Every structure is written in C-alpha cells, then in structure tokens.
Amino acid sequence: MSEERAALAPREAPLATEIFVNVGPGETRAALLEGGALQELHIERASRRGLVGNLYKGRVSRVLPGMQAAFVEMGLERTAFLHMADIALARPEDAVTLAAAEAGVGAPAVDDIRRLVTEGDEILVQVVKDPLGTKGARLTTFIALPSRYLVYLPRGTGVGVSARIEEEAERARLRGLVAQLAAEANGGYIVRTAAQGASEQGLRADVGYLHKLWQHVRSVAATRPAGSIVHEDLPLSLRVLRDELARGAARVLVDDPAEHARMSAFAADFLPEALARIELYGGPRPLFDLHNIEAELNRALERQVILKSGGHLVIEQTEAMTTIDVNTGGYVGHRNLEETIFRTNVEAAAAIARQLRLRNLGGIIIIDFIDMSDEGHRRQVLETLERALAADHAQTRIVCLSPLGLVEMTRKRTRESLEHLLCAPCATCEGRGFVKTPETVCHDIFREIVRQGRQSSERGLLILAHQEVIDRLLTSESAALAELEKQLGHAIRLQVEALYDADEYDVMLI
C-alpha cells in the first residue's frame, strides 16, 4: 500500500478495498467490499435517482411560523421542507462562517422565519436529504458544490480541513494553499480527505472548476422557471470514483463497456493516477456473484442475521426508529453463562456496525444486547461497537450502554434504506408483517355466517376462501360448521378461491 493510501486508511488494520459496479437496464449498483466482505451497497435507478446534492429553483408554497419552517415546491411529488436554520440571509455581511457551516450551524439568529422568506418567493435550494417514507426532501440554501479535493461554499467564508487529515503540517499546508488560491473569490472551502498529499496544481484546477460551476449554476438559475432542476449531482458510477477511490480502493471492476469508458474518461480528467485501477470485467459469471454479493444483498433484506457463533440478530425497521435484538440462539459456550453472553455480544457489536452500513439504516437505533452483570464486559462491548463504527462514513453517535443492555445511538440518514429502496409494504398484510391464521379466519367466517343467516330467509350460504381455510373448515372446524347449519337452518357450501390471500374470504347468499 502506498504512503498516501496508508495515510487515508482507517486506524484499524487496513483491509483491501474493492468496488464492483454492475450496470443493468435502468439500474446501476455499486458494491463496496473490504477484505472480500460486502460493506456498503448503493443502488441508483433511472426511474428514481437520488436527489441529495441536486440544486433546484424552488418556490415557497407555505410558511409555518410555529415550526419556523417553510414548504417549497420544486416540481417533485411532495413539497420539500426548509427549516429557518438552513436559510442563508441575503446580505453579504451575513454570510455564515466556515466554522459554523462545518458544525451544521446556519445563519445568524433570527426569531421569525417570515423575516427571511414569504409565500411565493423563488429561491435556489440544495437537497440534503432524500424524501423518506411520507416525508418530503430536506433542503438548505447554504449551497455546497463538491469536487475531487474541495467542497465550495459560495455563501461561506474561510477554509476548513477535513478532520480525517490528522497530520498538523499537512493540514496547515493545505489550508494555506487553498486560502491563497481562493483569495480573489468570494465563498468558503472545505478541504476533503482526498486532498491529502495533493499538489498545488491539482488544487488550483479544482478551484477553477468550482468557480466555473458556480457561475454556470447562477446563470441557469436566472433563466429557469420555479420548479426546475438547476444542477444535478454526478451519476452513481462517477460518484463512487470521486468519493471512494481517494480513500484507497485497490481496484474498481465494472461489467459494462460503455460505463467503463465513461468512468475511465472521468478518471483521466480528475483522477489520472487511479486510471489503471479501473478494470472492465468480462468473466463468465455475473459480477455480483463474485464474493456472493447477490446472496448478501438478499440476506440484507431479512429480519434475522445469523452470527458465526450460532447466535443471531433480529432487526426491525419502523417509521420512528430501528431496533436490533441480540440473542444467543444455539450458542451454548464452553465456560459459563456470563462468558457465553459476553462473547455473543462482542460478535454482535461488530456485526451490527456492518449491518448498519450495508442496510443504510439511519435515524434513531436501539440495540438490545443480552444483559451482562460484569461492568468490564459491558465496557468492552461498547468499545467494540465504537471501533467497528469508526469505518462508517456516515456520522454516528452512541449513548452509553444501560444496565438493561440497551444502547441508544443515531446514524445520519441522507438517503433511503436498502429495505425502503428495494421493497414495498406487503399487499397481503398491508405492511403489518403478519396475517391472520386459518383458525382466526374460520372464526371470522363463523361470525359472518351468523350475521348473514339472521338477516336473510334464503336457503343457503356460499363461503369463498383460501385453500388452507377451506381445508380447516372441512376438518377440525367441521363440527362447528355443522352446528351453524343446524342452528340457522341454512345449507352452507364451501369453495376454494385460488386468487384469495390467506386472510381473505367472502360469505355470499345463494
């Protein structure tokens, strides 16, 4: 590993990183592997590309003083949300400082959003969170334009350096170079991790590119009507090159010749030293069958995750939070119960960190570790979780492990989870995750028979139901069905409906 890649690698023992890009009709998938194990999966479909980073010319449709927020029409399915703290003031002297921008702090304190925007205003906004569930996109007017080495903040000031660049001499060198190159232009800059070891020439090229891009954005925004897109972020395959190659990826495999040519051309312009690492895959097996990526993807949609020891995790994703339950399962250990629980929890902590990245779970996360009586064991489990999360590019925050074994944590969410992207609520159970048993359906049918039989003097009733329900009515529930026939004086016929779901039925008069 080169000195530059070694400097950019995680603090833990570095693992070889590979990127596999699979291109299909209308869909591109990028898998990030570390040491041959799938860690992250990004999916982009032509029908619903991610919106994060895109710039729109929007129109304020509604201002809510009670929430200090506004809803903005951008030509999307749902109106987007803009909080007052994410609105830049118009006057140049009100530009947010870079330190505030890096800390996520918006404009100087204003006590009423109506002093910043009114209904009907046309504003340039950037998407910082994709629409999630029933919520619209989250917006900001503090525009951030990324390039290979830098992030340009047109409404910011000063120069900041990524915290991942730890060597003070290198931080000072980069800050000085960027400050000198940007002295004649307005705005602020954040130096990305990829800039470690970058030459003055490379930084100068990035500054020039970003200023040309900003001028283009401004000119387009001035001519486009409200509700139009002004600037779109790079497609997935090129974003992967921009963001991941600089972190030390050993190689990139892509299975489409046209996409390989496109990625190579992009690398030749912006990442020339990495051009040799981009390879066209022409093997007989599908690319995602290598390292069992396809199988891992399918397992990432299941509730249960099996641990090597025999224990398992149960992951439940809800609207409000994600809960993860740790169980020993078939693991019985070799010493005593406390040691068995400790080893299961340690293994689970590492597995949980990987699952959070792989499934892209965000928001509030509650982890229910198995109860441990030893304080040292609780501390070691928490440290294992923290170390495992260190490789996660998303921002995470952990609250201490409680005596009950519960860990509360948050993970920054900017795009939909894997489950929300690839799945939809079950048409049978309507997203509940369960359906009524045949026995329960039978009793529902009995009640409906009584209701229908008492309201009509017709001679018979026809029951339409799923095969399993009809089978139960003919066997274990046959006595109850005969009793109802006698009680109501009506003949009851049964008919299987192959298209009915397990808990669907009809009771009809004949």
mmCIF file of C-alpha atoms in Angstrom, residues 162-493:
data_model
loop_
_atom_site.group_PDB
_atom_site.id
_atom_site.type_symbol
_atom_site.label_atom_id
_atom_site.label_comp_id
_atom_site.label_asym_id
_atom_site.label_seq_id
_atom_site.Cartn_x
_atom_site.Cartn_y
_atom_site.Cartn_z
ATOM 1 C CA SER A 162 -11.341 17.512 6.974
ATOM 2 C CA ALA A 163 -10.826 16.057 10.451
ATOM 3 C CA ARG A 164 -9.660 12.796 8.815
ATOM 4 C CA ILE A 165 -6.443 14.578 7.813
ATOM 5 C CA GLU A 166 -4.695 14.364 11.175
ATOM 6 C CA GLU A 167 -1.120 15.494 10.495
ATOM 7 C CA GLU A 168 -0.889 19.141 11.532
ATOM 8 C CA ALA A 169 1.800 20.041 8.996
ATOM 9 C CA GLU A 170 -0.323 18.705 6.143
ATOM 10 C CA ARG A 171 -3.419 20.481 7.451
ATOM 11 C CA ALA A 172 -1.523 23.772 7.590
ATOM 12 C CA ARG A 173 -0.092 23.244 4.082
ATOM 13 C CA LEU A 174 -3.488 22.563 2.559
ATOM 14 C CA ARG A 175 -5.215 25.402 4.389
ATOM 15 C CA GLY A 176 -2.544 27.855 3.248
ATOM 16 C CA LEU A 177 -2.620 26.692 -0.375
ATOM 17 C CA VAL A 178 -6.391 26.840 -0.676
ATOM 18 C CA ALA A 179 -6.597 30.210 1.073
ATOM 19 C CA GLN A 180 -4.022 31.593 -1.358
ATOM 20 C CA LEU A 181 -5.755 30.161 -4.440
ATOM 21 C CA ALA A 182 -9.174 31.398 -3.366
ATOM 22 C CA ALA A 183 -8.076 34.838 -2.149
ATOM 23 C CA GLU A 184 -9.643 36.690 -5.068
ATOM 24 C CA ALA A 185 -13.021 34.914 -4.918
ATOM 25 C CA ASN A 186 -15.924 35.029 -2.516
ATOM 26 C CA GLY A 187 -17.019 31.964 -0.611
ATOM 27 C CA GLY A 188 -15.528 29.348 1.661
ATOM 28 C CA TYR A 189 -13.885 25.973 1.147
ATOM 29 C CA ILE A 190 -13.678 22.657 2.936
ATOM 30 C CA VAL A 191 -10.628 20.568 2.067
ATOM 31 C CA ARG A 192 -11.706 16.932 1.607
ATOM 32 C CA THR A 193 -9.805 13.912 2.864
ATOM 33 C CA ALA A 194 -8.866 13.095 -0.732
ATOM 34 C CA ALA A 195 -6.698 16.243 -0.830
ATOM 35 C CA GLN A 196 -4.049 14.752 1.458
ATOM 36 C CA GLY A 197 -0.802 14.947 -0.491
ATOM 37 C CA ALA A 198 -2.428 16.881 -3.362
ATOM 38 C CA SER A 199 -0.265 19.220 -5.412
ATOM 39 C CA GLU A 200 -0.823 22.946 -5.843
ATOM 40 C CA GLN A 201 -1.659 22.316 -9.492
ATOM 41 C CA GLY A 202 -4.408 19.862 -8.601
ATOM 42 C CA LEU A 203 -5.920 22.222 -6.025
ATOM 43 C CA ARG A 204 -5.760 25.123 -8.491
ATOM 44 C CA ALA A 205 -7.628 23.057 -11.084
ATOM 45 C CA ASP A 206 -10.346 22.256 -8.541
ATOM 46 C CA VAL A 207 -10.771 25.901 -7.527
ATOM 47 C CA GLY A 208 -11.117 26.916 -11.174
ATOM 48 C CA TYR A 209 -13.614 24.141 -11.868
ATOM 49 C CA LEU A 210 -15.766 25.012 -8.846
ATOM 50 C CA HIS A 211 -15.941 28.696 -9.718
ATOM 51 C CA LYS A 212 -16.928 27.909 -13.305
ATOM 52 C CA LEU A 213 -19.565 25.519 -11.992
ATOM 53 C CA TRP A 214 -20.985 28.156 -9.631
ATOM 54 C CA GLN A 215 -21.179 30.733 -12.432
ATOM 55 C CA HIS A 216 -22.988 28.160 -14.561
ATOM 56 C CA VAL A 217 -25.414 27.402 -11.724
ATOM 57 C CA ARG A 218 -26.193 31.094 -11.265
ATOM 58 C CA SER A 219 -26.803 31.690 -14.961
ATOM 59 C CA VAL A 220 -29.055 28.638 -15.264
ATOM 60 C CA ALA A 221 -30.997 29.587 -12.130
ATOM 61 C CA ALA A 222 -31.627 33.069 -13.541
ATOM 62 C CA THR A 223 -33.309 31.695 -16.672
ATOM 63 C CA ARG A 224 -35.166 28.601 -15.399
ATOM 64 C CA PRO A 225 -38.735 28.804 -14.036
ATOM 65 C CA ALA A 226 -39.505 27.838 -10.453
ATOM 66 C CA GLY A 227 -39.839 24.084 -10.012
ATOM 67 C CA SER A 228 -36.891 23.304 -12.296
ATOM 68 C CA ILE A 229 -33.663 21.450 -11.606
ATOM 69 C CA VAL A 230 -30.633 23.712 -11.927
ATOM 70 C CA HIS A 231 -27.744 21.309 -11.340
ATOM 71 C CA GLU A 232 -27.673 17.534 -10.908
ATOM 72 C CA ASP A 233 -25.068 15.582 -8.970
ATOM 73 C CA LEU A 234 -22.882 13.021 -10.730
ATOM 74 C CA PRO A 235 -24.400 9.603 -11.518
ATOM 75 C CA LEU A 236 -23.633 6.763 -9.120
ATOM 76 C CA SER A 237 -20.720 5.242 -11.032
ATOM 77 C CA LEU A 238 -18.849 8.561 -11.151
ATOM 78 C CA ARG A 239 -19.706 9.474 -7.551
ATOM 79 C CA VAL A 240 -18.143 6.192 -6.468
ATOM 80 C CA LEU A 241 -14.928 7.131 -8.247
ATOM 81 C CA ARG A 242 -14.906 10.636 -6.802
ATOM 82 C CA ASP A 243 -15.614 9.578 -3.222
ATOM 83 C CA GLU A 244 -14.129 6.089 -2.822
ATOM 84 C CA LEU A 245 -11.002 5.911 -4.982
ATOM 85 C CA ALA A 246 -9.320 8.626 -2.960
ATOM 86 C CA ARG A 247 -9.924 6.594 0.204
ATOM 87 C CA GLY A 248 -7.597 3.888 -1.087
ATOM 88 C CA ALA A 249 -9.689 1.452 -3.117
ATOM 89 C CA ALA A 250 -7.373 -1.132 -4.677
ATOM 90 C CA ARG A 251 -9.450 -1.612 -7.824
ATOM 91 C CA VAL A 252 -12.779 -0.929 -9.487
ATOM 92 C CA LEU A 253 -14.485 -3.634 -11.551
ATOM 93 C CA VAL A 254 -17.287 -2.609 -13.930
ATOM 94 C CA ASP A 255 -19.179 -5.055 -16.130
ATOM 95 C CA ASP A 256 -20.396 -2.680 -18.863
ATOM 96 C CA PRO A 257 -18.044 -1.499 -21.673
ATOM 97 C CA ALA A 258 -19.847 1.819 -22.188
ATOM 98 C CA GLU A 259 -19.830 2.607 -18.466
ATOM 99 C CA HIS A 260 -16.180 1.545 -18.234
ATOM 100 C CA ALA A 261 -15.315 4.031 -20.995
ATOM 101 C CA ARG A 262 -17.285 6.762 -19.232
ATOM 102 C CA MET A 263 -15.617 6.097 -15.887
ATOM 103 C CA SER A 264 -12.170 5.939 -17.497
ATOM 104 C CA ALA A 265 -12.732 9.291 -19.202
ATOM 105 C CA PHE A 266 -13.800 10.832 -15.900
ATOM 106 C CA ALA A 267 -10.764 9.387 -14.121
ATOM 107 C CA ALA A 268 -8.432 10.645 -16.869
ATOM 108 C CA ASP A 269 -9.680 14.204 -16.222
ATOM 109 C CA PHE A 270 -9.952 14.157 -12.432
ATOM 110 C CA LEU A 271 -8.129 11.053 -11.073
ATOM 111 C CA PRO A 272 -5.346 10.256 -13.558
ATOM 112 C CA GLU A 273 -3.254 8.305 -11.062
ATOM 113 C CA ALA A 274 -6.202 5.962 -10.438
ATOM 114 C CA LEU A 275 -6.967 5.230 -14.091
ATOM 115 C CA ALA A 276 -5.119 1.894 -14.022
ATOM 116 C CA ARG A 277 -7.305 0.686 -11.132
ATOM 117 C CA ILE A 278 -10.498 0.828 -13.209
ATOM 118 C CA GLU A 279 -10.952 -2.528 -14.933
ATOM 119 C CA LEU A 280 -13.563 -3.901 -17.313
ATOM 120 C CA TYR A 281 -14.905 -7.221 -16.047
ATOM 121 C CA GLY A 282 -15.501 -9.829 -18.726
ATOM 122 C CA GLY A 283 -15.700 -13.044 -16.712
ATOM 123 C CA PRO A 284 -18.308 -15.743 -17.406
ATOM 124 C CA ARG A 285 -20.028 -15.359 -14.023
ATOM 125 C CA PRO A 286 -22.204 -12.308 -13.266
ATOM 126 C CA LEU A 287 -20.107 -9.707 -11.462
ATOM 127 C CA PHE A 288 -22.280 -9.664 -8.345
ATOM 128 C CA ASP A 289 -21.997 -13.428 -7.987
ATOM 129 C CA LEU A 290 -18.338 -12.918 -7.068
ATOM 130 C CA HIS A 291 -17.850 -12.876 -3.278
ATOM 131 C CA ASN A 292 -21.580 -13.844 -3.011
ATOM 132 C CA ILE A 293 -22.670 -10.217 -3.301
ATOM 133 C CA GLU A 294 -26.082 -11.129 -4.710
ATOM 134 C CA ALA A 295 -26.707 -13.563 -1.856
ATOM 135 C CA GLU A 296 -25.541 -10.976 0.700
ATOM 136 C CA LEU A 297 -27.946 -8.457 -0.793
ATOM 137 C CA ASN A 298 -30.875 -10.845 -0.385
ATOM 138 C CA ARG A 299 -29.847 -11.631 3.213
ATOM 139 C CA ALA A 300 -29.705 -7.891 3.958
ATOM 140 C CA LEU A 301 -33.465 -7.752 3.419
ATOM 141 C CA GLU A 302 -34.208 -10.420 6.039
ATOM 142 C CA ARG A 303 -35.117 -9.690 9.655
ATOM 143 C CA GLN A 304 -32.699 -12.222 11.106
ATOM 144 C CA VAL A 305 -28.905 -12.124 10.829
ATOM 145 C CA ILE A 306 -27.105 -15.328 11.816
ATOM 146 C CA LEU A 307 -23.847 -14.911 13.750
ATOM 147 C CA LYS A 308 -20.937 -17.308 13.291
ATOM 148 C CA SER A 309 -21.191 -18.441 16.912
ATOM 149 C CA GLY A 310 -24.783 -19.605 16.414
ATOM 150 C CA GLY A 311 -26.407 -16.519 17.929
ATOM 151 C CA HIS A 312 -28.457 -14.139 15.833
ATOM 152 C CA LEU A 313 -29.721 -10.572 15.460
ATOM 153 C CA VAL A 314 -33.315 -9.551 14.817
ATOM 154 C CA ILE A 315 -33.553 -6.203 13.011
ATOM 155 C CA GLU A 316 -36.879 -4.356 12.912
ATOM 156 C CA GLN A 317 -37.170 -1.127 10.939
ATOM 157 C CA THR A 318 -40.095 1.168 11.782
ATOM 158 C CA GLU A 319 -41.099 4.724 10.923
ATOM 159 C CA ALA A 320 -39.754 6.120 14.211
ATOM 160 C CA MET A 321 -36.637 4.004 14.808
ATOM 161 C CA THR A 322 -34.772 0.787 14.137
ATOM 162 C CA THR A 323 -34.498 -1.841 16.885
ATOM 163 C CA ILE A 324 -31.890 -4.595 16.971
ATOM 164 C CA ASP A 325 -32.259 -7.544 19.349
ATOM 165 C CA VAL A 326 -29.280 -9.794 20.169
ATOM 166 C CA ASN A 327 -29.924 -13.467 21.010
ATOM 167 C CA THR A 328 -27.588 -16.343 21.893
ATOM 168 C CA GLY A 329 -29.607 -18.756 19.740
ATOM 169 C CA GLY A 330 -27.790 -22.093 19.524
ATOM 170 C CA TYR A 331 -24.550 -20.806 21.080
ATOM 171 C CA VAL A 332 -24.014 -22.501 24.450
ATOM 172 C CA GLY A 333 -20.402 -21.514 25.082
ATOM 173 C CA HIS A 334 -17.673 -23.508 26.799
ATOM 174 C CA ARG A 335 -17.276 -21.956 30.256
ATOM 175 C CA ASN A 336 -20.237 -20.268 31.911
ATOM 176 C CA LEU A 337 -23.325 -18.255 31.073
ATOM 177 C CA GLU A 338 -21.702 -14.823 31.581
ATOM 178 C CA GLU A 339 -18.826 -15.726 29.230
ATOM 179 C CA THR A 340 -21.291 -17.025 26.623
ATOM 180 C CA ILE A 341 -23.313 -13.805 26.772
ATOM 181 C CA PHE A 342 -20.188 -11.645 26.579
ATOM 182 C CA ARG A 343 -18.802 -13.423 23.515
ATOM 183 C CA THR A 344 -22.176 -13.261 21.755
ATOM 184 C CA ASN A 345 -22.486 -9.529 22.455
ATOM 185 C CA VAL A 346 -18.941 -8.818 21.207
ATOM 186 C CA GLU A 347 -19.589 -10.670 17.965
ATOM 187 C CA ALA A 348 -22.969 -8.950 17.649
ATOM 188 C CA ALA A 349 -21.429 -5.475 18.097
ATOM 189 C CA ALA A 350 -19.155 -5.948 15.075
ATOM 190 C CA ALA A 351 -21.984 -7.484 13.030
ATOM 191 C CA ILE A 352 -24.344 -4.621 13.893
ATOM 192 C CA ALA A 353 -21.894 -1.976 12.645
ATOM 193 C CA ARG A 354 -21.637 -3.809 9.322
ATOM 194 C CA GLN A 355 -25.414 -4.235 9.011
ATOM 195 C CA LEU A 356 -25.994 -0.520 9.619
ATOM 196 C CA ARG A 357 -23.722 0.311 6.676
ATOM 197 C CA LEU A 358 -24.970 -2.480 4.439
ATOM 198 C CA ARG A 359 -28.682 -1.760 5.013
ATOM 199 C CA ASN A 360 -28.061 2.007 5.257
ATOM 200 C CA LEU A 361 -30.100 2.262 8.442
ATOM 201 C CA GLY A 362 -30.343 5.760 9.853
ATOM 202 C CA GLY A 363 -32.098 7.857 12.464
ATOM 203 C CA ILE A 364 -32.627 6.525 15.999
ATOM 204 C CA ILE A 365 -31.302 2.995 16.573
ATOM 205 C CA ILE A 366 -31.916 0.968 19.751
ATOM 206 C CA ILE A 367 -29.717 -2.096 20.325
ATOM 207 C CA ASP A 368 -30.854 -4.626 22.904
ATOM 208 C CA PHE A 369 -27.708 -6.516 23.899
ATOM 209 C CA ILE A 370 -28.074 -9.542 26.155
ATOM 210 C CA ASP A 371 -27.922 -8.464 29.809
ATOM 211 C CA MET A 372 -24.411 -8.576 31.311
ATOM 212 C CA SER A 373 -23.683 -8.312 35.023
ATOM 213 C CA ASP A 374 -19.946 -7.602 34.633
ATOM 214 C CA GLU A 375 -19.174 -3.894 34.182
ATOM 215 C CA GLY A 376 -15.922 -4.670 32.360
ATOM 216 C CA HIS A 377 -17.789 -6.794 29.830
ATOM 217 C CA ARG A 378 -20.320 -4.010 29.188
ATOM 218 C CA ARG A 379 -17.490 -1.557 28.597
ATOM 219 C CA GLN A 380 -15.698 -3.907 26.189
ATOM 220 C CA VAL A 381 -18.870 -4.488 24.151
ATOM 221 C CA LEU A 382 -19.409 -0.741 23.823
ATOM 222 C CA GLU A 383 -15.762 -0.223 22.790
ATOM 223 C CA THR A 384 -16.103 -2.974 20.177
ATOM 224 C CA LEU A 385 -19.159 -1.237 18.728
ATOM 225 C CA GLU A 386 -17.359 2.120 18.640
ATOM 226 C CA ARG A 387 -14.322 0.623 16.881
ATOM 227 C CA ALA A 388 -16.497 -1.138 14.333
ATOM 228 C CA LEU A 389 -18.391 2.086 13.591
ATOM 229 C CA ALA A 390 -15.152 4.006 13.009
ATOM 230 C CA ALA A 391 -15.027 2.754 9.409
ATOM 231 C CA ASP A 392 -18.550 4.058 8.721
ATOM 232 C CA HIS A 393 -18.547 7.191 6.558
ATOM 233 C CA ALA A 394 -21.932 8.248 7.964
ATOM 234 C CA GLN A 395 -21.897 10.256 11.180
ATOM 235 C CA THR A 396 -22.810 8.165 14.242
ATOM 236 C CA ARG A 397 -23.338 8.979 17.912
ATOM 237 C CA ILE A 398 -23.532 6.394 20.709
ATOM 238 C CA VAL A 399 -25.114 6.819 24.137
ATOM 239 C CA CYS A 400 -23.680 4.707 26.957
ATOM 240 C CA LEU A 401 -24.816 1.128 27.470
ATOM 241 C CA SER A 402 -27.598 0.979 30.090
ATOM 242 C CA PRO A 403 -27.742 -1.616 32.910
ATOM 243 C CA LEU A 404 -30.510 -3.331 30.926
ATOM 244 C CA GLY A 405 -28.173 -3.812 27.999
ATOM 245 C CA LEU A 406 -29.795 -1.152 25.794
ATOM 246 C CA VAL A 407 -27.668 1.097 23.593
ATOM 247 C CA GLU A 408 -29.211 4.225 22.112
ATOM 248 C CA MET A 409 -27.435 5.599 19.070
ATOM 249 C CA THR A 410 -28.065 7.697 15.988
ATOM 250 C CA ARG A 411 -26.734 7.385 12.455
ATOM 251 C CA LYS A 412 -27.050 10.215 9.976
ATOM 252 C CA ARG A 413 -29.654 9.430 7.339
ATOM 253 C CA THR A 414 -29.388 11.126 3.939
ATOM 254 C CA ARG A 415 -30.967 8.524 1.639
ATOM 255 C CA GLU A 416 -33.453 5.697 1.826
ATOM 256 C CA SER A 417 -32.533 2.430 3.483
ATOM 257 C CA LEU A 418 -31.989 -0.687 1.399
ATOM 258 C CA GLU A 419 -35.354 -2.076 2.525
ATOM 259 C CA HIS A 420 -37.277 1.066 1.585
ATOM 260 C CA LEU A 421 -35.480 1.253 -1.763
ATOM 261 C CA LEU A 422 -35.994 -2.351 -2.827
ATOM 262 C CA CYS A 423 -39.215 -3.347 -1.067
ATOM 263 C CA ALA A 424 -42.815 -2.232 -0.667
ATOM 264 C CA PRO A 425 -45.395 -2.983 2.035
ATOM 265 C CA CYS A 426 -46.866 -6.474 1.705
ATOM 266 C CA ALA A 427 -50.176 -6.396 -0.175
ATOM 267 C CA THR A 428 -51.470 -9.255 1.958
ATOM 268 C CA CYS A 429 -50.661 -7.958 5.438
ATOM 269 C CA GLU A 430 -50.619 -4.252 4.423
ATOM 270 C CA GLY A 431 -47.180 -3.766 5.930
ATOM 271 C CA ARG A 432 -48.033 -5.193 9.363
ATOM 272 C CA GLY A 433 -45.618 -8.087 8.907
ATOM 273 C CA PHE A 434 -48.204 -10.773 9.785
ATOM 274 C CA VAL A 435 -51.508 -12.231 8.576
ATOM 275 C CA LYS A 436 -54.354 -13.902 10.435
ATOM 276 C CA THR A 437 -54.055 -17.651 10.952
ATOM 277 C CA PRO A 438 -56.516 -20.016 9.208
ATOM 278 C CA GLU A 439 -58.099 -20.714 12.606
ATOM 279 C CA THR A 440 -58.721 -16.999 13.184
ATOM 280 C CA VAL A 441 -60.175 -16.614 9.687
ATOM 281 C CA CYS A 442 -62.506 -19.563 10.331
ATOM 282 C CA HIS A 443 -63.925 -17.874 13.427
ATOM 283 C CA ASP A 444 -64.329 -14.609 11.466
ATOM 284 C CA ILE A 445 -66.296 -16.601 8.877
ATOM 285 C CA PHE A 446 -68.496 -18.149 11.567
ATOM 286 C CA ARG A 447 -69.446 -14.714 12.856
ATOM 287 C CA GLU A 448 -70.210 -13.528 9.324
ATOM 288 C CA ILE A 449 -72.356 -16.643 8.700
ATOM 289 C CA VAL A 450 -74.446 -15.828 11.777
ATOM 290 C CA ARG A 451 -74.782 -12.206 10.675
ATOM 291 C CA GLN A 452 -75.825 -13.110 7.135
ATOM 292 C CA GLY A 453 -78.062 -16.027 8.191
ATOM 293 C CA ARG A 454 -80.134 -13.961 10.609
ATOM 294 C CA GLN A 455 -80.733 -11.203 8.078
ATOM 295 C CA SER A 456 -81.998 -13.386 5.236
ATOM 296 C CA SER A 457 -84.512 -16.157 4.665
ATOM 297 C CA GLU A 458 -82.555 -17.508 1.684
ATOM 298 C CA ARG A 459 -81.913 -21.243 1.640
ATOM 299 C CA GLY A 460 -78.099 -21.304 1.621
ATOM 300 C CA LEU A 461 -74.727 -19.581 2.019
ATOM 301 C CA LEU A 462 -71.547 -19.853 -0.082
ATOM 302 C CA ILE A 463 -68.145 -19.462 1.595
ATOM 303 C CA LEU A 464 -65.259 -18.329 -0.665
ATOM 304 C CA ALA A 465 -61.828 -18.552 0.948
ATOM 305 C CA HIS A 466 -58.169 -19.596 0.629
ATOM 306 C CA GLN A 467 -57.315 -23.317 0.319
ATOM 307 C CA GLU A 468 -55.885 -23.543 3.867
ATOM 308 C CA VAL A 469 -59.048 -22.029 5.358
ATOM 309 C CA ILE A 470 -61.351 -24.346 3.393
ATOM 310 C CA ASP A 471 -59.255 -27.348 4.460
ATOM 311 C CA ARG A 472 -59.625 -26.357 8.109
ATOM 312 C CA LEU A 473 -63.380 -25.861 7.755
ATOM 313 C CA LEU A 474 -63.653 -29.396 6.333
ATOM 314 C CA THR A 475 -61.553 -30.990 9.096
ATOM 315 C CA SER A 476 -61.029 -29.543 12.562
ATOM 316 C CA GLU A 477 -63.837 -26.965 12.240
ATOM 317 C CA SER A 478 -66.371 -29.255 10.529
ATOM 318 C CA ALA A 479 -68.345 -29.876 13.738
ATOM 319 C CA ALA A 480 -68.725 -26.157 14.380
ATOM 320 C CA LEU A 481 -69.800 -25.604 10.770
ATOM 321 C CA ALA A 482 -72.441 -28.376 11.040
ATOM 322 C CA GLU A 483 -73.760 -26.832 14.253
ATOM 323 C CA LEU A 484 -74.201 -23.494 12.487
ATOM 324 C CA GLU A 485 -76.087 -25.145 9.621
ATOM 325 C CA LYS A 486 -78.476 -26.757 12.108
ATOM 326 C CA GLN A 487 -78.856 -23.578 14.151
ATOM 327 C CA LEU A 488 -79.631 -21.303 11.198
ATOM 328 C CA GLY A 489 -81.459 -23.837 9.019
ATOM 329 C CA HIS A 490 -79.317 -22.931 6.006
ATOM 330 C CA ALA A 491 -77.118 -25.142 3.837
ATOM 331 C CA ILE A 492 -73.513 -23.937 3.732
ATOM 332 C CA ARG A 493 -71.312 -24.598 0.690
#
